[in-house]
Amino acid sequence: MTILVIAEHDNAALKAATLNTVAAAHAIGKFVGGDIHVLVAGHHAQGAADAAAQVAGVAKVLLADAPQLAAGLAENVEATVLPLVRDAARHYTHIVAPATAYGKNIAPRIAAKLDVAQISDITAVDSADTFERPIYAGNAIAIVQSQDPVKVITVRTTGFDPVAAQGGSAAVEKLDAAADRGIAQFVSREVTKLDRPELTSATIIVSGGRGLGSGENYTKVLEPLADKLGAAMGASRAAVDAGYVPNDYQVGQTGKIVAPQLYVAV
């Protein structure tokens, strides 16, 4: 039995969520006893593959490098993953991806093509086929058991401490990428650049709500505090809906899932 982790990356380096996802794969591996392989699907992605090879506990890195994989379109990544899963010699029993925008885009398509149920947003592993996941906005925990031959899983990254980014020495195997499916086209991407820590991985967060009254007050009141604490800045849904800040700041059920050591709500 082997576990396949689909890495989130920017072609040059791994995203932090991948390390948490590998940690979840380790937790599954304690029950199935299999190796962990990491798939890096991208273009000019040797840097990300080399980084994945250094991750503690990874036995092999699979590098699929092609222009049609540059933007991470779900259709093309899925077409590259399916032959791997259907290869009996590889014997992948679990396909694991982070429950980020990237993972949530790809995993459902893989599950549908395999005709299996996706297990979403897991926070704990009880056995090889049994997992815990939050429901009702985190007010209850569901224990989910799957009898599907291949488990397709997304991981709530805040539920697992990241593995070490260094210490591994996995081999990198190059794969042929599937041809461009031609049913989706990448148009553009606007990336928000922040001088502060990213919300989902921040250890300290300063967050503002409706009571601040305006975007000007949000900036005036919260930025000095966040600067002092070295904190990320977040906001409630009400503050985002009111236009105080962009929606990337939103924390909560309809925003970003966070797990800081200190959360200051104003």
Short mmCIF file of C-alpha atoms in Angstrom, two decimals:
data_model
loop_
_atom_site.label_atom_id
_atom_site.label_comp_id
_atom_site.label_asym_id
_atom_site.label_seq_id
_atom_site.Cartn_x
_atom_site.Cartn_y
_atom_site.Cartn_z
CA MET A 1 0.00 0.00 0.00
CA THR A 2 1.30 3.42 -0.99
CA ILE A 3 0.03 6.93 -0.25
CA LEU A 4 0.13 9.62 -2.93
CA VAL A 5 0.32 13.25 -1.80
CA ILE A 6 -0.51 15.90 -4.39
CA ALA A 7 1.84 18.77 -3.66
CA GLU A 8 0.79 22.40 -3.74
CA HIS A 9 3.64 24.53 -5.04
CA ASP A 10 4.56 27.53 -7.18
CA ASN A 11 6.90 25.51 -9.43
CA ALA A 12 9.95 26.88 -7.59
CA ALA A 13 9.13 25.78 -4.03
CA LEU A 14 6.53 23.90 -2.01
CA LYS A 15 3.66 25.70 -0.31
CA ALA A 16 3.54 25.28 3.47
CA ALA A 17 0.26 23.34 3.21
CA THR A 18 2.10 20.46 1.55
CA LEU A 19 4.10 19.81 4.73
CA ASN A 20 0.89 19.51 6.78
CA THR A 21 -0.56 17.20 4.14
CA VAL A 22 2.51 14.95 4.30
CA ALA A 23 2.01 14.86 8.09
CA ALA A 24 -1.52 13.54 7.52
CA ALA A 25 -0.10 10.96 5.11
CA HIS A 26 2.31 9.86 7.86
CA ALA A 27 -0.65 9.39 10.20
CA ILE A 28 -2.33 7.17 7.60
CA GLY A 29 0.94 5.35 6.99
CA LYS A 30 1.06 4.23 10.62
CA PHE A 31 -1.95 2.02 9.85
CA VAL A 32 -1.16 0.86 6.31
CA GLY A 33 2.61 0.69 6.59
CA GLY A 34 3.14 2.04 3.07
CA ASP A 35 5.53 4.52 1.52
CA ILE A 36 4.64 8.13 0.86
CA HIS A 37 5.05 9.45 -2.69
CA VAL A 38 4.66 13.13 -3.56
CA LEU A 39 3.41 14.24 -6.97
CA VAL A 40 4.69 17.58 -8.24
CA ALA A 41 2.66 18.53 -11.32
CA GLY A 42 3.76 21.79 -12.92
CA HIS A 43 6.01 23.41 -15.49
CA HIS A 44 9.70 24.19 -14.91
CA ALA A 45 8.99 22.63 -11.52
CA GLN A 46 12.32 20.96 -10.79
CA GLY A 47 12.85 23.33 -7.86
CA ALA A 48 9.61 22.23 -6.23
CA ALA A 49 10.46 18.56 -6.88
CA ASP A 50 13.90 18.98 -5.30
CA ALA A 51 12.27 20.62 -2.27
CA ALA A 52 9.78 17.74 -2.00
CA ALA A 53 12.66 15.26 -2.09
CA GLN A 54 14.07 16.90 1.05
CA VAL A 55 10.85 16.55 3.05
CA ALA A 56 11.15 14.16 5.97
CA GLY A 57 9.50 10.79 5.42
CA VAL A 58 8.95 11.05 1.67
CA ALA A 59 10.07 7.90 -0.16
CA LYS A 60 9.72 9.12 -3.75
CA VAL A 61 8.88 12.28 -5.68
CA LEU A 62 7.02 12.01 -8.99
CA LEU A 63 7.64 14.99 -11.28
CA ALA A 64 5.23 15.63 -14.14
CA ASP A 65 6.56 18.69 -15.97
CA ALA A 66 4.69 20.12 -18.96
CA PRO A 67 3.29 23.47 -20.15
CA GLN A 68 -0.31 22.28 -19.69
CA LEU A 69 0.36 21.75 -15.97
CA ALA A 70 1.79 25.22 -15.33
CA ALA A 71 -1.45 26.73 -14.03
CA GLY A 72 -2.59 23.67 -12.06
CA LEU A 73 -5.83 23.23 -14.02
CA ALA A 74 -7.84 20.46 -12.36
CA GLU A 75 -8.63 18.75 -15.67
CA ASN A 76 -4.97 18.33 -16.61
CA VAL A 77 -3.74 17.38 -13.15
CA GLU A 78 -6.52 14.76 -12.85
CA ALA A 79 -5.58 13.31 -16.23
CA THR A 80 -2.00 12.93 -14.99
CA VAL A 81 -3.01 11.39 -11.65
CA LEU A 82 -5.47 8.75 -12.91
CA PRO A 83 -2.95 6.57 -14.81
CA LEU A 84 -0.80 6.50 -11.66
CA VAL A 85 -3.69 5.31 -9.51
CA ARG A 86 -4.74 2.71 -12.07
CA ASP A 87 -1.21 1.32 -12.32
CA ALA A 88 -1.44 -1.86 -10.23
CA ALA A 89 2.32 -1.90 -9.70
CA ARG A 90 2.17 1.40 -7.78
CA HIS A 91 -0.79 0.29 -5.64
CA TYR A 92 -1.92 3.69 -4.39
CA THR A 93 -4.62 3.26 -1.75
CA HIS A 94 -4.87 6.86 -0.56
CA ILE A 95 -4.67 10.11 -2.55
CA VAL A 96 -4.17 13.07 -0.23
CA ALA A 97 -4.29 16.80 -1.02
CA PRO A 98 -4.45 19.94 1.14
CA ALA A 99 -7.90 21.42 1.74
CA THR A 100 -6.81 24.69 0.14
CA ALA A 101 -8.26 26.30 -2.97
CA TYR A 102 -5.77 24.20 -4.98
CA GLY A 103 -6.61 20.87 -3.36
CA LYS A 104 -10.35 21.52 -3.30
CA ASN A 105 -10.18 22.20 -7.03
CA ILE A 106 -8.41 18.96 -7.94
CA ALA A 107 -9.49 16.28 -5.46
CA PRO A 108 -13.24 16.23 -6.28
CA ARG A 109 -12.51 15.66 -9.95
CA ILE A 110 -10.15 12.77 -9.17
CA ALA A 111 -12.74 11.22 -6.84
CA ALA A 112 -15.49 11.54 -9.44
CA LYS A 113 -13.35 9.95 -12.15
CA LEU A 114 -12.51 7.06 -9.82
CA ASP A 115 -16.19 6.77 -8.81
CA VAL A 116 -15.36 7.01 -5.10
CA ALA A 117 -16.55 9.31 -2.33
CA GLN A 118 -14.24 12.13 -1.38
CA ILE A 119 -13.42 12.49 2.33
CA SER A 120 -13.10 16.21 2.91
CA ASP A 121 -11.26 18.37 5.40
CA ILE A 122 -9.97 15.66 7.75
CA THR A 123 -8.45 16.71 11.08
CA ALA A 124 -7.49 13.28 12.45
CA VAL A 125 -6.82 9.72 11.29
CA ASP A 126 -8.39 6.93 13.36
CA SER A 127 -7.40 4.03 11.08
CA ALA A 128 -6.59 3.30 7.45
CA ASP A 129 -10.23 3.79 6.48
CA THR A 130 -11.65 5.98 9.29
CA PHE A 131 -11.16 9.72 9.62
CA GLU A 132 -12.45 12.67 11.64
CA ARG A 133 -13.75 15.86 10.07
CA PRO A 134 -15.55 18.93 11.43
CA ILE A 135 -19.20 19.57 10.54
CA TYR A 136 -21.72 22.27 11.46
CA ALA A 137 -19.05 24.99 11.28
CA GLY A 138 -16.80 23.00 13.61
CA ASN A 139 -19.43 22.53 16.31
CA ALA A 140 -19.35 18.74 15.89
CA ILE A 141 -16.87 16.17 14.66
CA ALA A 142 -18.01 13.45 12.26
CA ILE A 143 -16.21 10.11 12.17
CA VAL A 144 -16.27 8.88 8.58
CA GLN A 145 -15.42 5.37 7.40
CA SER A 146 -14.82 4.58 3.75
CA GLN A 147 -14.82 1.16 2.12
CA ASP A 148 -13.75 2.50 -1.28
CA PRO A 149 -10.66 0.79 -2.69
CA VAL A 150 -8.97 4.19 -3.12
CA LYS A 151 -9.52 6.94 -0.57
CA VAL A 152 -9.44 10.49 -1.95
CA ILE A 153 -8.85 12.84 0.97
CA THR A 154 -8.40 16.54 1.56
CA VAL A 155 -6.61 17.62 4.73
CA ARG A 156 -7.44 20.58 6.93
CA THR A 157 -3.87 21.76 7.34
CA THR A 158 -4.45 23.28 10.78
CA GLY A 159 -5.25 19.78 12.07
CA PHE A 160 -1.73 18.42 11.51
CA ASP A 161 1.63 19.84 12.54
CA PRO A 162 3.91 20.20 9.48
CA VAL A 163 6.68 17.69 8.94
CA ALA A 164 10.27 18.90 8.65
CA ALA A 165 11.09 20.45 5.28
CA GLN A 166 14.64 19.07 5.54
CA GLY A 167 16.07 15.69 6.37
CA GLY A 168 14.71 13.55 3.54
CA SER A 169 16.56 12.16 0.53
CA ALA A 170 13.89 10.85 -1.82
CA ALA A 171 14.57 9.97 -5.43
CA VAL A 172 12.86 12.06 -8.12
CA GLU A 173 11.12 10.08 -10.87
CA LYS A 174 10.08 11.96 -14.00
CA LEU A 175 6.68 11.15 -15.49
CA ASP A 176 5.04 11.87 -18.82
CA ALA A 177 2.24 14.37 -18.25
CA ALA A 178 -1.15 13.70 -19.78
CA ALA A 179 -2.03 15.69 -22.88
CA ASP A 180 -3.91 18.95 -22.47
CA ARG A 181 -7.60 18.07 -22.07
CA GLY A 182 -8.52 21.28 -23.87
CA ILE A 183 -11.73 21.78 -21.89
CA ALA A 184 -10.51 24.60 -19.65
CA GLN A 185 -8.20 27.51 -20.30
CA PHE A 186 -6.11 29.50 -17.86
CA VAL A 187 -6.84 33.20 -18.33
CA SER A 188 -5.14 35.08 -15.51
CA ARG A 189 -4.36 35.07 -11.82
CA GLU A 190 -4.06 38.02 -9.47
CA VAL A 191 -1.91 37.22 -6.46
CA THR A 192 -2.19 39.41 -3.38
CA LYS A 193 1.26 40.27 -2.04
CA LEU A 194 1.43 40.81 1.70
CA ASP A 195 4.27 42.07 3.85
CA ARG A 196 2.71 40.26 6.79
CA PRO A 197 2.46 36.53 7.59
CA GLU A 198 -0.12 34.57 5.60
CA LEU A 199 -3.33 34.09 7.56
CA THR A 200 -3.60 30.30 7.36
CA SER A 201 -0.09 29.76 8.74
CA ALA A 202 0.20 32.76 11.11
CA THR A 203 0.87 32.16 14.81
CA ILE A 204 -0.54 35.59 15.76
CA ILE A 205 -3.60 37.21 14.16
CA VAL A 206 -5.20 40.59 14.76
CA SER A 207 -8.73 40.62 13.36
CA GLY A 208 -11.33 43.36 13.04
CA GLY A 209 -15.09 43.36 12.72
CA ARG A 210 -18.11 45.50 11.96
CA GLY A 211 -17.64 47.59 15.11
CA LEU A 212 -14.60 49.36 13.65
CA GLY A 213 -17.04 51.31 11.49
CA SER A 214 -14.93 51.90 8.38
CA GLY A 215 -11.94 50.72 6.37
CA GLU A 216 -10.07 53.81 7.57
CA ASN A 217 -10.62 52.85 11.21
CA TYR A 218 -9.63 49.25 10.44
CA THR A 219 -6.26 50.47 9.17
CA LYS A 220 -5.80 53.12 11.86
CA VAL A 221 -6.63 50.85 14.80
CA LEU A 222 -5.29 47.47 13.75
CA GLU A 223 -2.14 48.07 11.72
CA PRO A 224 -0.05 49.51 14.62
CA LEU A 225 -1.05 46.56 16.83
CA ALA A 226 -0.29 44.03 14.10
CA ASP A 227 3.08 45.72 13.48
CA LYS A 228 3.98 45.49 17.17
CA LEU A 229 3.01 41.82 17.37
CA GLY A 230 4.35 40.75 13.97
CA ALA A 231 0.85 39.49 13.28
CA ALA A 232 -1.25 38.68 10.26
CA MET A 233 -4.39 40.75 9.81
CA GLY A 234 -7.83 39.20 9.50
CA ALA A 235 -11.44 40.29 9.41
CA SER A 236 -14.93 39.06 10.09
CA ARG A 237 -17.35 38.38 7.26
CA ALA A 238 -19.29 41.52 8.22
CA ALA A 239 -16.16 43.67 7.83
CA VAL A 240 -15.42 42.14 4.44
CA ASP A 241 -19.03 42.51 3.26
CA ALA A 242 -18.93 46.15 4.36
CA GLY A 243 -15.89 46.70 2.14
CA TYR A 244 -13.40 47.54 4.89
CA VAL A 245 -10.88 45.03 3.55
CA PRO A 246 -10.55 42.52 0.65
CA ASN A 247 -12.06 39.04 1.06
CA ASP A 248 -8.62 37.41 1.43
CA TYR A 249 -8.68 38.76 4.99
CA GLN A 250 -11.85 36.88 5.94
CA VAL A 251 -11.52 34.35 8.76
CA GLY A 252 -14.05 31.64 9.55
CA GLN A 253 -16.41 29.15 7.99
CA THR A 254 -16.77 31.08 4.72
CA GLY A 255 -13.23 32.44 4.86
CA LYS A 256 -9.85 31.04 5.86
CA ILE A 257 -9.37 28.37 8.52
CA VAL A 258 -6.74 29.51 11.00
CA ALA A 259 -5.01 28.03 14.05
CA PRO A 260 -2.90 30.77 15.68
CA GLN A 261 -1.40 30.67 19.14
CA LEU A 262 -2.85 34.14 19.77
CA TYR A 263 -5.98 35.63 18.17
CA VAL A 264 -6.96 39.21 18.97
CA ALA A 265 -10.47 40.16 17.81
CA VAL A 266 -11.32 43.87 17.82
#
